[in-house]
Tab-separated table of C-alpha atoms (C1' of nucleotides) in Angstrom:
chain	number	residue	atom	x	y	z
G	1	UNK	CA	4.490	19.339	17.392
G	2	UNK	CA	7.778	19.684	15.624
G	3	UNK	CA	9.531	19.845	18.971
G	4	UNK	CA	8.391	16.396	19.939
G	5	UNK	CA	9.202	14.900	16.570
G	6	UNK	CA	12.671	16.359	16.691
G	7	UNK	CA	13.118	14.849	20.122
G	8	UNK	CA	12.053	11.424	18.854
G	9	UNK	CA	14.170	11.659	15.715
G	10	UNK	CA	17.249	12.546	17.714
G	11	UNK	CA	16.916	10.375	20.788
G	12	UNK	CA	14.765	7.339	19.968
G	13	UNK	CA	16.726	4.224	20.834
G	14	UNK	CA	14.410	2.083	18.772
G	15	UNK	CA	15.178	4.094	15.655
G	16	UNK	CA	18.905	3.939	16.231
G	17	UNK	CA	18.932	0.258	17.072
G	18	UNK	CA	16.820	-0.621	14.092
G	19	UNK	CA	18.804	1.484	11.614
G	20	UNK	CA	22.046	-0.110	12.762
G	21	UNK	CA	20.465	-3.557	12.707
G	22	UNK	CA	19.375	-3.054	9.123
G	23	UNK	CA	22.838	-1.953	8.103
G	24	UNK	CA	24.581	-4.821	9.880
G	25	UNK	CA	22.117	-7.338	8.486
G	26	UNK	CA	22.706	-6.144	4.938
G	27	UNK	CA	26.467	-6.218	5.367
G	28	UNK	CA	26.421	-9.852	6.503
G	29	UNK	CA	23.793	-10.762	3.927
G	30	UNK	CA	25.954	-9.397	1.122
G	31	UNK	CA	28.969	-11.269	2.426
G	32	UNK	CA	26.993	-14.540	2.515
G	33	UNK	CA	25.211	-13.866	-0.774
G	34	UNK	CA	26.985	-16.508	-2.854
G	35	UNK	CA	27.067	-19.098	-0.078
G	36	UNK	CA	23.387	-19.885	-0.136
G	37	UNK	CA	22.362	-18.956	3.397
G	38	UNK	CA	21.126	-15.784	5.017
G	39	UNK	CA	22.767	-14.412	8.165
G	40	UNK	CA	19.904	-15.676	10.295
G	41	UNK	CA	20.192	-19.116	8.723
G	42	UNK	CA	23.935	-19.083	9.345
G	43	UNK	CA	23.346	-18.327	13.004
G	44	UNK	CA	20.859	-21.173	13.185
G	45	UNK	CA	23.383	-23.574	11.678
G	46	UNK	CA	25.815	-22.397	14.339
G	47	UNK	CA	23.431	-23.107	17.183
G	48	UNK	CA	22.341	-26.482	15.879
G	49	UNK	CA	25.950	-27.614	15.757
G	50	UNK	CA	26.615	-26.444	19.294
G	51	UNK	CA	23.553	-28.052	20.860
G	52	UNK	CA	23.447	-31.766	20.433
G	53	UNK	CA	19.962	-33.226	20.223
G	54	UNK	CA	18.451	-29.791	19.972
G	55	UNK	CA	14.742	-29.222	19.721
G	56	UNK	CA	12.860	-26.058	18.739
G	57	UNK	CA	12.835	-24.674	22.262
G	58	UNK	CA	16.554	-25.259	22.803
G	59	UNK	CA	17.436	-23.442	19.624
G	60	UNK	CA	15.071	-20.536	20.153
G	61	UNK	CA	16.449	-20.038	23.654
G	62	UNK	CA	20.048	-20.197	22.495
G	63	UNK	CA	19.392	-17.710	19.716
G	64	UNK	CA	17.129	-15.507	21.842
G	65	UNK	CA	14.582	-15.846	19.092
G	66	UNK	CA	10.850	-16.323	19.343
G	67	UNK	CA	9.915	-19.982	19.212
G	68	UNK	CA	7.457	-19.575	16.373
G	69	UNK	CA	9.891	-17.437	14.405
G	70	UNK	CA	12.575	-20.074	14.700
G	71	UNK	CA	10.112	-22.754	13.741
G	72	UNK	CA	9.311	-21.001	10.498
G	73	UNK	CA	12.936	-20.114	9.832
G	74	UNK	CA	13.779	-23.804	9.887
G	75	UNK	CA	11.775	-24.480	6.768
G	76	UNK	CA	14.128	-23.040	4.124
G	77	UNK	CA	17.005	-24.910	5.776
G	78	UNK	CA	15.108	-28.183	5.612
G	79	UNK	CA	14.033	-27.486	2.044
G	80	UNK	CA	17.656	-26.840	1.020
G	81	UNK	CA	18.869	-29.950	2.814
G	82	UNK	CA	21.023	-28.185	5.374
G	83	UNK	CA	19.266	-29.445	8.451
G	84	UNK	CA	17.333	-32.559	9.308
G	85	UNK	CA	14.342	-32.906	11.610
G	86	UNK	CA	13.489	-36.205	13.235
G	87	UNK	CA	10.917	-37.488	15.663
G	88	UNK	CA	11.832	-37.994	19.282
G	89	UNK	CA	10.859	-40.635	21.853
G	90	UNK	CA	9.010	-37.777	23.463
G	91	UNK	CA	6.534	-37.420	20.670
G	92	UNK	CA	5.843	-33.790	21.501
G	93	UNK	CA	9.256	-32.645	20.398
G	94	UNK	CA	11.409	-32.890	17.282
G	95	UNK	CA	15.146	-33.358	17.110
G	96	UNK	CA	17.029	-30.975	14.890
G	97	UNK	CA	20.463	-31.706	13.440
G	98	UNK	CA	22.755	-30.429	10.702
G	99	UNK	CA	23.288	-32.516	7.574
G	100	UNK	CA	26.541	-33.189	5.740
G	101	UNK	CA	25.477	-30.693	3.125
G	102	UNK	CA	24.775	-28.243	5.918
G	103	UNK	CA	28.288	-28.694	7.278
G	104	UNK	CA	29.750	-28.056	3.866
G	105	UNK	CA	27.814	-24.861	3.351
G	106	UNK	CA	28.837	-23.796	6.851
G	107	UNK	CA	32.512	-24.074	5.922
G	108	UNK	CA	31.994	-21.710	3.015
G	109	UNK	CA	29.856	-19.449	5.149
G	110	UNK	CA	32.415	-19.275	7.924
G	111	UNK	CA	35.015	-17.700	5.632
G	112	UNK	CA	32.533	-15.114	4.453
G	113	UNK	CA	31.423	-14.512	8.029
G	114	UNK	CA	35.008	-13.770	9.011
G	115	UNK	CA	35.239	-11.284	6.169
G	116	UNK	CA	32.002	-9.640	7.266
G	117	UNK	CA	33.254	-9.323	10.830
G	118	UNK	CA	36.435	-7.655	9.611
G	119	UNK	CA	34.543	-5.405	7.241
G	120	UNK	CA	32.177	-4.230	9.967
G	121	UNK	CA	35.076	-3.602	12.325
G	122	UNK	CA	36.638	-1.430	9.650
G	123	UNK	CA	33.455	0.517	9.068
G	124	UNK	CA	32.872	1.101	12.767
G	125	UNK	CA	36.487	1.532	13.762
G	126	UNK	CA	38.376	-0.803	16.061
G	127	UNK	CA	37.919	1.291	19.175
G	128	UNK	CA	34.150	1.567	18.812
G	129	UNK	CA	34.017	-2.068	17.690
G	130	UNK	CA	35.470	-3.104	21.043
G	131	UNK	CA	33.148	-0.759	22.903
G	132	UNK	CA	30.209	-2.173	20.975
G	133	UNK	CA	31.276	-5.710	21.750
G	134	UNK	CA	31.475	-5.325	25.487
G	135	UNK	CA	28.389	-3.119	25.623
G	136	UNK	CA	26.338	-5.655	23.695
G	137	UNK	CA	27.576	-8.493	25.882
G	138	UNK	CA	26.461	-6.567	28.948
G	139	UNK	CA	23.073	-5.750	27.473
G	140	UNK	CA	22.487	-9.306	26.339
G	141	UNK	CA	23.351	-10.590	29.787
G	142	UNK	CA	20.736	-8.214	31.160
G	143	UNK	CA	17.928	-9.114	28.840
G	144	UNK	CA	18.560	-12.845	28.683
I	1	UNK	CA	33.884	-27.804	13.893
I	2	UNK	CA	32.663	-26.954	17.347
I	3	UNK	CA	35.522	-24.504	17.759
I	4	UNK	CA	34.332	-22.389	14.891
I	5	UNK	CA	30.729	-22.470	15.994
I	6	UNK	CA	31.712	-21.414	19.477
I	7	UNK	CA	33.657	-18.542	17.988
I	8	UNK	CA	30.657	-17.430	15.964
I	9	UNK	CA	28.253	-17.830	18.866
I	10	UNK	CA	30.433	-15.740	21.138
I	11	UNK	CA	31.701	-13.043	18.808
I	12	UNK	CA	29.269	-12.605	15.927
I	13	UNK	CA	28.232	-8.968	15.803
I	14	UNK	CA	25.272	-9.789	13.602
I	15	UNK	CA	23.886	-12.162	16.217
I	16	UNK	CA	24.320	-9.660	19.007
I	17	UNK	CA	22.906	-6.759	17.047
I	18	UNK	CA	19.925	-8.749	15.915
I	19	UNK	CA	19.119	-10.178	19.344
I	20	UNK	CA	19.193	-6.710	20.885
I	21	UNK	CA	17.170	-5.312	18.012
I	22	UNK	CA	14.491	-7.931	18.555
I	23	UNK	CA	14.332	-7.163	22.271
I	24	UNK	CA	14.173	-3.406	21.759
I	25	UNK	CA	11.565	-3.749	19.033
I	26	UNK	CA	9.345	-5.849	21.261
I	27	UNK	CA	9.702	-3.447	24.158
I	28	UNK	CA	8.552	-0.486	22.068
I	29	UNK	CA	5.888	-2.587	20.357
I	30	UNK	CA	4.401	-3.573	23.695
I	31	UNK	CA	4.450	0.034	24.868
I	32	UNK	CA	2.615	1.156	21.720
I	33	UNK	CA	0.281	-1.821	21.676
I	34	UNK	CA	-2.913	0.021	22.592
I	35	UNK	CA	-2.122	3.099	20.533
I	36	UNK	CA	-2.658	1.487	17.180
I	37	UNK	CA	0.740	1.920	15.578
I	38	UNK	CA	3.880	-0.189	15.491
I	39	UNK	CA	7.275	1.271	16.405
I	40	UNK	CA	8.254	1.475	12.745
I	41	UNK	CA	5.005	3.243	11.925
I	42	UNK	CA	5.584	5.657	14.805
I	43	UNK	CA	9.024	6.476	13.439
I	44	UNK	CA	7.507	7.070	10.022
I	45	UNK	CA	4.942	9.441	11.478
I	46	UNK	CA	7.819	11.271	13.134
I	47	UNK	CA	9.725	11.691	9.883
I	48	UNK	CA	6.718	12.753	7.872
I	49	UNK	CA	6.008	15.529	10.355
I	50	UNK	CA	9.593	16.765	10.245
I	51	UNK	CA	9.922	16.810	6.473
I	52	UNK	CA	7.456	19.094	4.786
I	53	UNK	CA	6.422	18.034	1.321
I	54	UNK	CA	8.152	14.685	1.763
I	55	UNK	CA	8.228	12.074	-0.934
I	56	UNK	CA	9.187	8.385	-0.677
I	57	UNK	CA	12.879	9.068	-1.229
I	58	UNK	CA	13.029	11.827	1.361
I	59	UNK	CA	11.462	9.637	4.005
I	60	UNK	CA	13.524	6.566	3.239
I	61	UNK	CA	16.716	8.616	3.421
I	62	UNK	CA	15.717	10.260	6.689
I	63	UNK	CA	14.833	6.905	8.232
I	64	UNK	CA	17.803	5.097	6.668
I	65	UNK	CA	15.307	2.618	5.348
I	66	UNK	CA	15.169	0.927	1.974
I	67	UNK	CA	12.983	2.823	-0.448
I	68	UNK	CA	10.823	-0.163	-1.308
I	69	UNK	CA	10.461	-1.127	2.340
I	70	UNK	CA	9.253	2.320	3.218
I	71	UNK	CA	6.896	2.303	0.272
I	72	UNK	CA	5.220	-0.840	1.524
I	73	UNK	CA	5.229	0.311	5.141
I	74	UNK	CA	3.191	3.327	4.098
I	75	UNK	CA	0.204	1.199	3.199
I	76	UNK	CA	-1.113	0.335	6.683
I	77	UNK	CA	-0.770	4.013	7.616
I	78	UNK	CA	-2.804	5.068	4.601
I	79	UNK	CA	-5.347	2.330	5.249
I	80	UNK	CA	-5.767	3.488	8.853
I	81	UNK	CA	-6.062	7.118	7.798
I	82	UNK	CA	-2.898	8.342	9.526
I	83	UNK	CA	-1.118	9.602	6.450
I	84	UNK	CA	-2.214	11.010	3.153
I	85	UNK	CA	-0.560	10.616	-0.233
I	86	UNK	CA	-1.110	13.097	-3.011
I	87	UNK	CA	0.149	13.649	-6.527
I	88	UNK	CA	2.859	16.175	-7.228
I	89	UNK	CA	3.508	18.549	-10.103
I	90	UNK	CA	6.439	16.287	-10.860
I	91	UNK	CA	4.303	13.354	-11.790
I	92	UNK	CA	7.020	10.856	-10.922
I	93	UNK	CA	6.786	11.528	-7.234
I	94	UNK	CA	4.097	11.501	-4.544
I	95	UNK	CA	3.731	13.899	-1.665
I	96	UNK	CA	3.268	12.339	1.743
I	97	UNK	CA	1.709	14.110	4.711
I	98	UNK	CA	0.222	13.294	8.110
I	99	UNK	CA	-3.534	13.564	8.636
I	100	UNK	CA	-5.381	15.042	11.590
I	101	UNK	CA	-6.107	11.516	12.771
I	102	UNK	CA	-2.422	10.748	12.406
I	103	UNK	CA	-1.512	13.697	14.610
I	104	UNK	CA	-3.955	12.538	17.240
I	105	UNK	CA	-2.573	9.025	17.323
I	106	UNK	CA	0.915	10.501	17.487
I	107	UNK	CA	0.038	12.352	20.670
I	108	UNK	CA	-0.997	9.108	22.325
I	109	UNK	CA	2.016	7.331	20.909
I	110	UNK	CA	4.405	9.968	22.156
I	111	UNK	CA	3.474	9.328	25.772
I	112	UNK	CA	3.958	5.606	25.338
I	113	UNK	CA	7.209	6.212	23.508
I	114	UNK	CA	8.494	8.223	26.462
I	115	UNK	CA	7.594	5.347	28.754
I	116	UNK	CA	9.385	2.892	26.492
I	117	UNK	CA	12.508	5.043	26.475
I	118	UNK	CA	12.503	5.169	30.274
I	119	UNK	CA	11.822	1.448	30.551
I	120	UNK	CA	14.683	0.566	28.238
I	121	UNK	CA	17.009	2.902	30.110
I	122	UNK	CA	16.080	1.088	33.303
I	123	UNK	CA	16.684	-2.325	31.793
I	124	UNK	CA	20.041	-1.347	30.357
I	125	UNK	CA	21.140	0.891	33.170
I	126	UNK	CA	21.716	4.611	32.869
I	127	UNK	CA	25.463	4.382	32.404
I	128	UNK	CA	25.277	1.878	29.565
I	129	UNK	CA	22.289	3.739	28.158
I	130	UNK	CA	24.462	6.813	27.739
I	131	UNK	CA	27.285	4.765	26.294
I	132	UNK	CA	24.865	3.152	23.882
I	133	UNK	CA	23.501	6.517	22.869
I	134	UNK	CA	26.792	8.086	21.925
I	135	UNK	CA	28.100	4.886	20.381
I	136	UNK	CA	25.050	4.545	18.176
I	137	UNK	CA	25.236	8.191	17.146
I	138	UNK	CA	28.845	7.664	16.094
I	139	UNK	CA	28.052	4.489	14.171
I	140	UNK	CA	25.069	6.039	12.429
I	141	UNK	CA	27.185	9.012	11.393
I	142	UNK	CA	29.652	6.538	9.900
I	143	UNK	CA	27.191	4.463	7.957
I	144	UNK	CA	24.913	7.272	6.806
A	1	DT	C1'	14.015	18.056	-31.596
A	2	DG	C1'	15.065	13.413	-30.738
A	3	DA	C1'	17.639	10.126	-28.428
A	4	DT	C1'	19.597	8.983	-24.108
A	5	DA	C1'	20.318	9.251	-19.296
A	6	DA	C1'	18.632	9.951	-14.840
A	7	DA	C1'	15.104	10.104	-11.326
A	8	DA	C1'	10.992	8.456	-8.708
A	9	DT	C1'	8.260	4.953	-7.887
A	10	DG	C1'	5.873	0.283	-8.038
A	11	DT	C1'	5.771	-5.084	-7.931
A	12	DG	C1'	7.163	-10.062	-7.420
A	13	DC	C1'	9.460	-12.814	-4.528
A	14	DA	C1'	11.611	-14.590	-0.412
A	15	DT	C1'	12.923	-14.211	4.242
A	16	DA	C1'	12.267	-12.535	9.241
A	17	DT	C1'	9.380	-11.399	13.127
A	18	DA	C1'	5.895	-12.274	16.883
A	19	DC	C1'	1.203	-12.479	18.886
A	20	DA	C1'	-3.056	-15.174	19.451
A	21	DC	C1'	-4.883	-19.391	19.187
A	22	DA	C1'	-4.923	-24.370	18.773
A	23	DT	C1'	-3.364	-29.310	19.294
A	24	DA	C1'	-1.071	-33.250	21.074
A	25	DA	C1'	1.481	-35.605	24.382
A	26	DA	C1'	3.701	-36.165	28.800
A	27	DA	C1'	3.724	-35.338	33.893
A	28	DG	C1'	1.624	-35.005	38.305
A	29	DG	C1'	-1.628	-35.694	41.784
A	30	DA	C1'	-5.896	-37.247	44.283
Z	1	DT	C1'	-6.726	-44.603	36.922
Z	2	DC	C1'	-8.655	-40.163	35.679
Z	3	DC	C1'	-8.398	-35.356	35.770
Z	4	DT	C1'	-5.583	-31.331	35.528
Z	5	DT	C1'	-1.532	-29.049	34.402
Z	6	DT	C1'	2.516	-28.475	31.954
Z	7	DT	C1'	5.323	-28.936	27.923
Z	8	DA	C1'	6.394	-28.830	22.961
Z	9	DT	C1'	4.976	-27.633	18.885
Z	10	DG	C1'	2.162	-25.902	14.794
Z	11	DT	C1'	-0.869	-22.225	12.184
Z	12	DG	C1'	-3.281	-17.870	10.896
Z	13	DT	C1'	-2.486	-13.289	10.445
Z	14	DA	C1'	0.004	-9.040	10.059
Z	15	DT	C1'	4.034	-6.262	9.772
Z	16	DA	C1'	9.080	-5.531	8.290
Z	17	DT	C1'	12.867	-6.144	5.124
Z	18	DG	C1'	15.450	-5.755	0.644
Z	19	DC	C1'	16.893	-7.430	-4.025
Z	20	DA	C1'	15.772	-7.755	-8.946
Z	21	DC	C1'	13.140	-6.047	-12.327
Z	22	DA	C1'	9.915	-2.918	-14.548
Z	23	DT	C1'	7.452	1.523	-15.674
Z	24	DT	C1'	6.763	6.343	-16.056
Z	25	DT	C1'	8.312	10.837	-16.205
Z	26	DT	C1'	11.737	14.409	-16.235
Z	27	DA	C1'	16.294	16.188	-17.484
Z	28	DT	C1'	20.190	16.527	-20.583
Z	29	DC	C1'	22.663	17.135	-24.584
Z	30	DA	C1'	24.224	16.688	-29.327
DNA sequence: TGATAAAATGTGCATATACACATAAAAGGA
DNA sequence: TCCTTTTATGTGTATATGCACATTTTATCA
């Protein structure tokens, strides 16, 4: 039924969320292109610096990311020497920390991140940017 | 610098967008679990029913999805017999259409989609749901 | 017509995502 | 202590995403 499809196309919150997410992701990815980290990796470097002695669970909770997703996403960062993983006294867990090289790449990334934030605000418009900000904070508080 | 990281953690629009996108995706995915299609596949079945004689470009534009992403996402739908791809007189392009089996699965999916919409509205709250709706429509109009 | 430009699509590669299942180690209790 | 439960993590599989690069076919124009 065309009627139903039209309804979905016009009102589906998944579609809208996902389309916007793709756009936002690409905007930040382009900004970080020459830095050497993806937006997701940048956010992981943020969290690992904020949580001292972080393990996989701590980070996945902080980033609201699936544990197994975060676990896999760590690998490129380890490979590139941006984060370091060490054993813990509790031999079940692993301690995750940022390296010196990771800190350096974060400095570069931070500047580009600021540019991306400004660029997105321009695209969306300051008024809607503020609306989006407070709305998202409210939603995140709900789903956390 | 902890200051910078705190700033990113609290204000990064990429982080917020992505976290919400993950939550919304999972909510719709769980709703559609027993139907046999993912949320992205459901949205593709929607578009293909709305656009007669669609080709890859048409669909990717309608869904605001990268052309190559859409191309790959077609494959599970073809494999499962939900869409059909045929040659065109213009031999560069391919014509994409929904099958009878695809229509049947869409009927089942539509009911679950309605439930997901209601569930998300409940989680977010009706007032913010409406805000989100109009905000997203505005943003999508901007970035399209 | 013949060369060039444009259009439509496909592929290799890398990252991102999450469920189901499995393993290993610590904690708790009888 | 020994058994059970909980905790922390890892792996297999499948989908989703987009850039860079390539191919094929159509359109354009001198």
